[in-house]
């Protein structure tokens, strides 16, 4: 699970420690306890308060199972992330420092996840003949990330269907691309559309490669 505080800010130093390959002090610290706390636990164990007998409770196995499943999911995600984060650890650290203007060691969770997404998107760019990736385009891509990933397969089928009806070049006119987005309840502002087309249509041909568009959001 992500190390966040009460304000839902991410302690990115703790996050990055997980992927350095060094042993974590926190785990060893948890296994030790102070003599005072041990003495308190022993003394408190000798005092058993009286209470009336009640019907024995059944263990909440459903909650326990869900917690175990959640921990397993977190472990699986961490294993997948480990090799990817280690390969670009210095770049992640640099971007974290740039975003952490107040030098607090913490980032807003959305900001951090957005930064990871853009690092992933940047790794896909060499495969694409894309234009300049502006900050406004990044914001638009981040806004599109969740809905496009949700309807990714359906949108791909819609893009291919439109392409078969037109020129079969894996490229669609901006208007047709916008229609597919609207069919999936994704509505872009004129400003977002401008920045996205500037990125995906650097030659200003009026057409967008839907394969390039979907590539960025592919899970």
Short mmCIF file of C-alpha atoms in Angstrom, two decimals:
data_model
loop_
_atom_site.label_atom_id
_atom_site.label_comp_id
_atom_site.label_asym_id
_atom_site.label_seq_id
_atom_site.Cartn_x
_atom_site.Cartn_y
_atom_site.Cartn_z
CA UNK A 1 0.00 0.00 0.00
CA UNK A 2 1.18 3.56 -0.67
CA UNK A 3 2.74 5.31 2.36
CA UNK A 4 0.36 8.23 2.83
CA UNK A 5 -0.30 10.50 5.79
CA UNK A 6 -3.57 11.72 7.29
CA UNK A 7 -3.86 14.35 4.55
CA UNK A 8 -3.56 11.68 1.81
CA UNK A 9 -0.13 12.99 0.80
CA UNK A 10 2.46 10.47 -0.36
CA UNK A 11 5.80 10.16 1.44
CA UNK A 12 7.78 9.57 -1.73
CA UNK A 13 11.02 8.89 0.17
CA UNK A 14 9.40 5.90 1.86
CA UNK A 15 7.98 4.82 -1.50
CA UNK A 16 11.37 4.99 -3.22
CA UNK A 17 13.05 3.09 -0.36
CA UNK A 18 10.99 0.05 -1.29
CA UNK A 19 12.74 -0.15 -4.65
CA UNK A 20 16.38 0.55 -3.73
CA UNK A 21 17.10 -3.09 -2.94
CA UNK A 22 18.34 -2.14 0.55
CA UNK A 23 16.87 -3.71 3.73
CA UNK A 24 14.22 -1.55 5.30
CA UNK A 25 14.74 -0.42 8.88
CA UNK A 26 11.03 -0.11 9.48
CA UNK A 27 10.48 -3.85 9.17
CA UNK A 28 13.20 -4.71 11.72
CA UNK A 29 11.96 -2.00 14.06
CA UNK A 30 8.50 -3.50 14.12
CA UNK A 31 9.86 -6.78 15.43
CA UNK A 32 11.48 -5.15 18.53
CA UNK A 33 9.72 -3.62 21.47
CA UNK A 34 11.02 -1.60 24.40
CA UNK A 35 11.42 -3.19 27.87
CA UNK A 36 8.88 -0.73 29.27
CA UNK A 37 6.22 -1.80 26.81
CA UNK A 38 7.03 -5.45 27.48
CA UNK A 39 6.68 -4.93 31.21
CA UNK A 40 3.38 -3.15 30.75
CA UNK A 41 2.03 -5.97 28.62
CA UNK A 42 3.06 -8.55 31.26
CA UNK A 43 1.49 -6.63 34.12
CA UNK A 44 -1.68 -5.97 32.17
CA UNK A 45 -1.89 -9.65 31.29
CA UNK A 46 -2.05 -10.57 35.02
CA UNK A 47 -5.10 -8.36 35.62
CA UNK A 48 -8.19 -9.96 34.15
CA UNK A 49 -11.29 -7.76 34.53
CA UNK A 50 -14.53 -9.57 35.38
CA UNK A 51 -17.35 -9.38 32.91
CA UNK A 52 -20.56 -11.36 32.52
CA UNK A 53 -20.55 -14.40 30.29
CA UNK A 54 -21.86 -13.71 26.83
CA UNK A 55 -22.55 -15.78 23.78
CA UNK A 56 -19.24 -16.48 21.98
CA UNK A 57 -18.82 -14.47 18.81
CA UNK A 58 -18.12 -16.00 15.46
CA UNK A 59 -14.90 -14.73 13.88
CA UNK A 60 -15.40 -12.24 11.10
CA UNK A 61 -13.91 -14.51 8.47
CA UNK A 62 -15.27 -12.43 5.59
CA UNK A 63 -13.37 -9.32 6.73
CA UNK A 64 -10.22 -11.34 7.37
CA UNK A 65 -10.38 -12.91 3.92
CA UNK A 66 -10.88 -9.53 2.24
CA UNK A 67 -7.90 -8.10 4.12
CA UNK A 68 -5.72 -11.05 3.09
CA UNK A 69 -6.84 -10.67 -0.54
CA UNK A 70 -6.05 -6.93 -0.41
CA UNK A 71 -2.55 -7.61 0.93
CA UNK A 72 -1.95 -10.19 -1.78
CA UNK A 73 -3.03 -7.68 -4.44
CA UNK A 74 -0.67 -5.06 -2.97
CA UNK A 75 2.21 -7.55 -2.97
CA UNK A 76 1.52 -8.46 -6.60
CA UNK A 77 1.46 -4.78 -7.63
CA UNK A 78 4.71 -4.12 -5.75
CA UNK A 79 6.43 -7.04 -7.50
CA UNK A 80 5.35 -5.72 -10.90
CA UNK A 81 6.49 -2.21 -10.04
CA UNK A 82 9.84 -3.18 -8.56
CA UNK A 83 11.76 -3.86 -11.78
CA UNK A 84 10.12 -0.92 -13.58
CA UNK A 85 10.84 1.58 -10.79
CA UNK A 86 14.42 0.35 -10.32
CA UNK A 87 15.12 0.87 -14.03
CA UNK A 88 14.20 4.58 -13.77
CA UNK A 89 14.72 5.20 -10.04
CA UNK A 90 16.89 8.30 -10.52
CA UNK A 91 14.36 9.85 -12.91
CA UNK A 92 11.49 9.22 -10.46
CA UNK A 93 13.52 10.77 -7.65
CA UNK A 94 14.39 13.81 -9.79
CA UNK A 95 10.76 14.41 -10.75
CA UNK A 96 9.63 13.99 -7.15
CA UNK A 97 12.10 16.65 -6.02
CA UNK A 98 10.94 19.00 -8.78
CA UNK A 99 7.29 18.56 -7.79
CA UNK A 100 8.07 18.89 -4.05
CA UNK A 101 8.47 22.67 -4.04
CA UNK A 102 8.26 22.96 -0.24
CA UNK A 103 10.84 20.16 0.26
CA UNK A 104 8.49 18.39 2.67
CA UNK A 105 9.27 14.90 1.40
CA UNK A 106 5.60 14.43 0.50
CA UNK A 107 3.49 14.75 -2.65
CA UNK A 108 -0.21 14.75 -3.31
CA UNK A 109 -1.15 11.18 -4.27
CA UNK A 110 -2.82 12.27 -7.52
CA UNK A 111 0.28 14.26 -8.50
CA UNK A 112 2.54 11.29 -7.84
CA UNK A 113 0.37 8.79 -9.72
CA UNK A 114 0.09 11.25 -12.60
CA UNK A 115 3.87 11.53 -12.70
CA UNK A 116 4.23 7.73 -12.89
CA UNK A 117 1.65 7.62 -15.67
CA UNK A 118 3.50 10.22 -17.70
CA UNK A 119 6.77 8.29 -17.25
CA UNK A 120 4.99 5.25 -18.65
CA UNK A 121 3.57 7.32 -21.51
CA UNK A 122 7.01 8.74 -22.26
CA UNK A 123 8.37 5.21 -22.64
CA UNK A 124 5.79 4.65 -25.39
CA UNK A 125 6.65 7.83 -27.29
CA UNK A 126 9.66 6.45 -29.23
CA UNK A 127 7.25 4.05 -30.92
CA UNK A 128 5.09 6.96 -32.03
CA UNK A 129 5.59 9.81 -34.48
CA UNK A 130 4.07 12.27 -32.04
CA UNK A 131 4.46 16.00 -31.65
CA UNK A 132 5.44 18.10 -28.63
CA UNK A 133 4.04 16.85 -25.32
CA UNK A 134 2.98 20.05 -23.58
CA UNK A 135 1.89 20.36 -19.94
CA UNK A 136 -1.69 21.01 -21.08
CA UNK A 137 -1.59 17.85 -23.18
CA UNK A 138 -0.31 15.90 -20.16
CA UNK A 139 -3.25 17.16 -18.10
CA UNK A 140 -5.68 16.13 -20.84
CA UNK A 141 -4.09 12.66 -21.08
CA UNK A 142 -4.30 12.21 -17.32
CA UNK A 143 -7.95 13.23 -17.41
CA UNK A 144 -8.59 10.66 -20.16
CA UNK A 145 -6.66 7.85 -18.50
CA UNK A 146 -9.41 6.33 -16.33
CA UNK A 147 -12.32 6.46 -18.82
CA UNK A 148 -10.25 5.31 -21.81
CA UNK A 149 -8.81 2.37 -19.88
CA UNK A 150 -12.33 1.47 -18.76
CA UNK A 151 -13.67 1.37 -22.34
CA UNK A 152 -10.38 0.52 -24.10
CA UNK A 153 -11.58 -2.58 -26.00
CA UNK A 154 -14.92 -1.06 -26.91
CA UNK A 155 -13.24 2.11 -28.17
CA UNK A 156 -10.77 0.11 -30.24
CA UNK A 157 -13.64 -1.73 -31.94
CA UNK A 158 -15.38 1.59 -32.61
CA UNK A 159 -12.21 3.12 -34.09
CA UNK A 160 -11.70 0.10 -36.37
CA UNK A 161 -15.35 0.21 -37.45
CA UNK A 162 -15.08 3.90 -38.41
CA UNK A 163 -11.78 3.20 -40.18
CA UNK A 164 -13.34 0.46 -42.32
CA UNK A 165 -16.07 2.84 -43.42
CA UNK A 166 -13.52 5.47 -44.52
CA UNK A 167 -9.97 4.96 -45.76
CA UNK A 168 -8.62 1.95 -43.76
CA UNK A 169 -5.35 3.66 -42.83
CA UNK A 170 -5.53 3.27 -39.00
CA UNK A 171 -6.06 7.03 -38.94
CA UNK A 172 -9.32 8.88 -38.40
CA UNK A 173 -10.36 12.45 -38.93
CA UNK A 174 -10.44 14.45 -35.71
CA UNK A 175 -14.26 14.72 -35.95
CA UNK A 176 -14.64 10.92 -36.19
CA UNK A 177 -12.24 10.42 -33.29
CA UNK A 178 -14.25 12.86 -31.22
CA UNK A 179 -17.45 10.96 -32.11
CA UNK A 180 -15.97 7.74 -30.72
CA UNK A 181 -15.08 9.51 -27.49
CA UNK A 182 -18.58 10.95 -27.18
CA UNK A 183 -20.08 7.48 -27.74
CA UNK A 184 -18.25 6.44 -24.57
CA UNK A 185 -19.40 9.51 -22.63
CA UNK A 186 -16.02 11.25 -22.91
CA UNK A 187 -16.45 14.92 -23.72
CA UNK A 188 -13.41 17.08 -24.46
CA UNK A 189 -13.25 20.83 -24.24
CA UNK A 190 -12.01 22.74 -27.28
CA UNK A 191 -8.77 23.52 -25.44
CA UNK A 192 -8.13 19.86 -24.55
CA UNK A 193 -8.93 18.81 -28.11
CA UNK A 194 -6.48 21.40 -29.46
CA UNK A 195 -3.59 20.20 -27.29
CA UNK A 196 -4.31 16.53 -28.00
CA UNK A 197 -4.46 17.05 -31.77
CA UNK A 198 -1.24 19.09 -31.62
CA UNK A 199 0.40 16.07 -30.03
CA UNK A 200 -1.12 13.23 -32.07
CA UNK A 201 -1.25 15.16 -35.37
CA UNK A 202 2.04 17.04 -35.52
CA UNK A 203 1.78 17.47 -39.32
CA UNK A 204 -1.66 19.10 -39.00
CA UNK A 205 -3.20 16.66 -41.46
CA UNK A 206 -6.53 16.60 -39.63
CA UNK A 207 -6.17 12.86 -38.93
CA UNK A 208 -5.18 11.01 -35.76
CA UNK A 209 -3.66 7.54 -35.48
CA UNK A 210 -6.01 5.74 -33.13
CA UNK A 211 -3.35 3.07 -32.56
CA UNK A 212 -1.00 5.72 -31.15
CA UNK A 213 -3.83 7.13 -29.05
CA UNK A 214 -4.75 3.73 -27.59
CA UNK A 215 -1.12 2.72 -27.08
CA UNK A 216 -0.61 5.28 -24.31
CA UNK A 217 -3.59 3.97 -22.34
CA UNK A 218 -2.97 0.27 -22.89
CA UNK A 219 -2.72 -1.59 -19.57
#
